[in-house]
Coordinates of C-alpha atoms in Angstrom, one line a residue:
M4 CA 132.6 50.8 82.4
S5 CA 130.5 53.8 82.8
D6 CA 133.7 56.1 82.6
G7 CA 134.4 54.6 79.1
V8 CA 131.1 55.6 77.7
R9 CA 130.8 59.0 79.1
V10 CA 129.6 61.7 76.6
R11 CA 132.8 63.3 75.2
M12 CA 133.3 66.7 73.6
G13 CA 135.3 67.0 70.4
L14 CA 137.6 69.9 69.8
R15 CA 135.1 71.9 67.8
S16 CA 132.5 71.6 70.7
A17 CA 135.0 72.5 73.2
V18 CA 136.1 75.6 71.3
V19 CA 132.4 76.7 70.7
L20 CA 131.5 76.1 74.4
S21 CA 134.7 78.0 75.6
A22 CA 133.8 81.0 73.4
A23 CA 130.2 81.0 74.6
S24 CA 131.5 80.9 78.3
V25 CA 134.0 83.6 77.8
A26 CA 131.4 85.9 76.0
G27 CA 129.0 85.2 78.8
L28 CA 131.4 85.9 81.6
L29 CA 132.2 89.3 80.0
M30 CA 128.5 90.0 80.0
F31 CA 128.2 89.4 83.8
V32 CA 131.3 91.4 84.8
W33 CA 131.0 94.2 82.4
P34 CA 129.9 96.8 85.2
L35 CA 133.2 96.1 87.1
L36 CA 135.2 96.8 84.0
L37 CA 133.4 99.9 82.8
K38 CA 135.8 102.9 82.1
V39 CA 134.6 106.4 81.9
D40 CA 136.1 109.1 79.7
P41 CA 137.1 111.9 82.1
N42 CA 136.7 114.5 79.2
G43 CA 133.2 113.1 78.4
T44 CA 130.1 114.8 79.2
G45 CA 128.5 111.8 80.9
A46 CA 129.0 108.1 81.7
R47 CA 126.9 105.7 79.8
S48 CA 126.4 102.3 81.5
D49 CA 124.6 100.5 78.8
P50 CA 125.6 96.8 78.8
P51 CA 127.5 95.4 75.7
Y52 CA 125.2 93.2 73.4
V53 CA 127.6 90.3 73.2
F54 CA 125.1 88.3 75.1
L55 CA 122.8 88.3 72.1
V56 CA 125.1 85.7 70.4
L57 CA 125.1 83.3 73.3
L58 CA 121.7 81.4 72.7
P59 CA 122.7 80.6 69.1
L60 CA 126.1 79.5 70.3
L61 CA 124.2 77.0 72.7
V62 CA 122.5 75.7 69.8
V63 CA 125.8 75.5 67.9
V64 CA 127.1 73.4 70.8
V65 CA 124.2 70.9 70.3
V66 CA 124.8 70.6 66.6
A67 CA 128.5 70.2 67.1
E68 CA 127.9 67.4 69.7
L69 CA 125.6 65.5 67.3
S70 CA 127.8 66.0 64.2
E71 CA 130.9 64.8 65.9
G72 CA 129.3 61.8 67.5
G73 CA 129.4 63.0 71.1
M74 CA 125.7 62.6 71.4
D75 CA 123.7 59.8 69.8
S76 CA 120.0 59.3 69.9
R77 CA 120.1 57.6 73.2
T78 CA 122.0 60.4 74.8
L79 CA 119.8 62.9 73.3
A80 CA 116.8 61.0 74.7
M81 CA 118.5 60.9 78.2
L82 CA 119.0 64.6 77.9
G83 CA 115.3 65.2 77.1
V84 CA 114.2 62.9 80.1
L85 CA 116.5 64.6 82.6
T86 CA 115.7 68.1 81.4
A87 CA 111.9 67.2 81.8
V88 CA 112.5 65.8 85.3
N89 CA 114.6 68.9 86.3
A90 CA 111.9 71.3 85.1
A91 CA 109.3 69.5 87.2
L92 CA 111.6 69.6 90.2
R93 CA 112.2 73.2 89.8
A94 CA 108.5 74.0 89.9
L95 CA 108.3 72.5 93.3
G96 CA 110.6 75.3 94.7
A97 CA 108.9 78.1 92.8
G98 CA 108.4 81.1 95.2
V99 CA 110.1 79.3 98.1
A100 CA 113.3 81.3 99.1
G101 CA 116.4 79.1 98.6
F102 CA 114.5 75.9 97.9
E103 CA 116.4 74.9 94.5
T104 CA 115.7 71.2 93.7
V105 CA 117.1 71.7 90.2
F106 CA 120.8 71.9 91.1
F107 CA 120.8 68.3 92.7
L108 CA 120.0 66.4 89.4
L109 CA 122.1 68.8 87.5
V110 CA 125.2 68.1 89.5
L111 CA 124.5 64.3 89.4
G112 CA 123.8 64.3 85.6
G113 CA 127.0 66.2 84.9
R114 CA 128.9 64.0 87.1
V115 CA 127.9 60.8 85.2
F116 CA 127.6 62.0 81.6
G117 CA 130.3 64.4 81.5
P118 CA 130.9 68.2 81.1
G119 CA 129.4 68.5 77.7
F120 CA 126.1 66.9 78.7
G121 CA 126.3 68.8 82.0
F122 CA 126.5 72.1 80.2
L123 CA 123.5 71.3 77.9
L124 CA 121.5 69.9 80.7
G125 CA 121.9 73.0 82.7
A126 CA 120.8 75.3 79.9
T127 CA 117.9 73.1 78.8
S128 CA 116.7 72.6 82.3
M129 CA 116.4 76.4 82.9
F130 CA 114.6 77.0 79.7
A131 CA 112.1 74.1 80.1
S132 CA 111.5 75.1 83.8
A133 CA 111.0 78.8 82.7
L134 CA 108.3 77.8 80.2
L135 CA 106.6 75.6 82.9
T136 CA 106.5 78.2 85.5
S137 CA 105.9 81.3 83.4
G138 CA 109.5 82.4 84.3
V139 CA 110.5 83.8 80.9
G140 CA 112.2 87.2 81.1
P141 CA 115.5 89.0 80.5
W142 CA 117.1 87.0 83.3
L143 CA 116.5 83.7 81.7
P144 CA 119.6 83.6 79.5
F145 CA 121.7 84.5 82.4
Q146 CA 120.1 81.6 84.4
M147 CA 120.7 79.2 81.6
L148 CA 124.3 80.1 81.3
C149 CA 124.9 79.9 85.0
A150 CA 123.2 76.5 85.3
A151 CA 125.2 75.3 82.3
W152 CA 128.5 76.2 84.0
V153 CA 127.2 74.3 87.2
G154 CA 126.6 71.2 85.0
L155 CA 130.0 71.6 83.2
G156 CA 131.9 71.9 86.4
A157 CA 130.3 68.7 87.8
G158 CA 131.4 67.0 84.7
L159 CA 135.0 68.2 85.2
L160 CA 135.5 67.0 88.8
P161 CA 138.1 64.2 89.5
R162 CA 136.7 60.8 88.4
R163 CA 138.6 58.7 90.7
P164 CA 136.5 59.2 94.0
R165 CA 133.8 56.6 94.6
G166 CA 131.4 55.8 97.3
R167 CA 131.3 58.1 100.3
A168 CA 134.3 60.1 99.0
E169 CA 132.5 60.8 95.7
I170 CA 129.4 62.0 97.6
A171 CA 131.6 64.3 99.9
L172 CA 133.2 65.7 96.8
L173 CA 129.8 66.4 95.1
V174 CA 128.4 68.0 98.3
V175 CA 131.4 70.6 98.5
Y176 CA 131.1 71.3 94.9
A177 CA 127.4 71.8 95.1
V178 CA 127.7 74.2 98.0
L179 CA 130.4 76.2 96.3
A180 CA 128.3 76.2 92.9
S181 CA 125.2 77.4 94.7
Y182 CA 127.0 80.4 96.2
A183 CA 128.7 81.1 92.8
Y184 CA 125.3 80.9 91.0
G185 CA 123.8 83.5 93.4
L186 CA 126.9 85.7 93.1
L187 CA 126.8 85.8 89.3
M188 CA 123.0 86.2 89.2
N189 CA 123.3 89.3 91.5
L190 CA 125.7 90.8 88.9
T191 CA 122.8 90.8 86.4
S192 CA 120.6 93.0 88.4
W193 CA 123.1 95.1 90.7
P194 CA 124.1 97.6 88.0
Y195 CA 120.5 98.7 87.4
L196 CA 119.7 99.3 91.1
L197 CA 120.4 103.0 91.8
G198 CA 121.2 104.4 95.2
I199 CA 121.0 101.0 96.9
S200 CA 120.8 101.3 100.7
V201 CA 120.6 98.2 102.9
P202 CA 119.5 98.3 106.5
G203 CA 122.6 97.9 108.8
H204 CA 125.0 99.5 106.3
E205 CA 125.8 103.2 105.9
G206 CA 126.0 104.6 102.4
S207 CA 125.0 103.4 98.9
L208 CA 126.0 100.1 97.5
A209 CA 125.3 100.9 93.9
V210 CA 127.8 100.6 91.2
V211 CA 129.7 103.8 90.4
P212 CA 130.8 103.8 86.7
G213 CA 134.4 104.6 86.3
D214 CA 135.4 103.9 90.1
P215 CA 138.3 101.7 90.7
L216 CA 137.6 98.0 90.2
L217 CA 138.3 97.1 93.8
E218 CA 135.9 99.8 95.1
N219 CA 132.9 98.6 92.9
L220 CA 133.8 95.0 93.7
H221 CA 133.7 95.8 97.5
R222 CA 130.3 97.5 97.0
F223 CA 129.0 94.4 95.1
L224 CA 130.3 91.7 97.6
V225 CA 128.8 93.7 100.5
Y226 CA 125.6 93.9 98.6
T227 CA 125.5 90.2 97.9
L228 CA 126.4 89.3 101.5
L229 CA 123.6 91.4 103.0
T230 CA 120.8 90.7 100.5
S231 CA 121.3 87.0 99.2
T232 CA 124.2 85.1 100.8
G233 CA 122.3 84.4 104.1
G234 CA 119.0 83.6 102.5
W235 CA 118.5 82.4 98.9
D236 CA 122.2 81.1 98.4
T237 CA 122.5 79.4 101.7
G238 CA 119.0 77.8 101.3
R239 CA 120.0 76.7 97.8
A240 CA 123.2 75.2 99.1
I241 CA 121.6 73.4 102.0
T242 CA 118.8 71.9 99.8
T243 CA 121.2 70.6 97.2
A244 CA 123.7 69.4 99.7
V245 CA 121.0 67.4 101.7
A246 CA 119.4 65.9 98.5
I247 CA 122.9 64.7 97.4
V248 CA 123.6 63.1 100.7
V249 CA 120.2 61.4 100.9
L250 CA 119.4 60.5 97.3
G251 CA 122.8 60.9 95.5
P252 CA 123.9 57.3 95.8
A253 CA 120.7 55.8 94.5
V254 CA 120.4 58.3 91.7
L255 CA 124.1 57.9 90.7
A256 CA 123.6 54.2 90.6
T257 CA 120.5 54.6 88.4
L258 CA 122.2 57.0 85.9
R259 CA 125.3 54.8 85.6
R260 CA 123.1 51.7 85.1
A261 CA 121.3 53.6 82.2
V262 CA 124.7 54.4 80.8
R263 CA 125.8 50.7 80.9
R264 CA 122.5 49.6 79.2
T265 CA 122.8 52.1 76.4
A266 CA 126.4 51.2 75.8
Y267 CA 125.3 47.5 75.7
A268 CA 122.5 48.1 73.3
A269 CA 124.8 50.2 71.0
S270 CA 127.5 47.4 70.9
V271 CA 124.7 44.8 70.0
A272 CA 123.5 47.1 67.3
R273 CA 126.8 47.2 65.8

């Protein structure tokens, strides 16, 4: 029954969400796509300002969901509750390398309530937790979009697995998403670090505007591997995976019970 009452996205919501995701992805990877005019006097590496439209687009997604009936008042209330819980959970890991409790509930919420809900939960959780921990800064929109993608992906996973197979699927996804999140977030700061040198590696790992894509990509992957993969990203993956294994079955059952109750209440009201 829970699958039958999952939050669904209409065509308009899917189009808006896809447009925001494409624009956001371009904002992440722009340093790798930068071209330099060989006849120019210098290379400008200013980021494109496409990202300025992303936050309004996130709001449009919410409006589209509400207008198309994808989210009723009960679903909106559930979004608010899970956002508040996630914001509180993230505060527990503030300042602790790799200790990211926010991804646990984000993956499970996206799994139960669907990709549209997962996308919104990721964005609102990061925003609320930033307000709670005074973590508002230029990095926040990037965090919101990355977390939104994590929730979206959880909602797009195959629906058939249940029991241990479902937990195994969510653990694998959570680990991959944890590393992908770290990879994308590194892209937001890497272009601005000039002359990067990492102990144990000869030469600079900074982006070189106009260099071939593969060369800049190689520098970035080495930089990520040496600076975050073995620390923050692995800690995030382990924390999330352990939480899903230990608490996942109980939380999934609780969320699905809430779905059934709201569906029953809605049918009685009609």
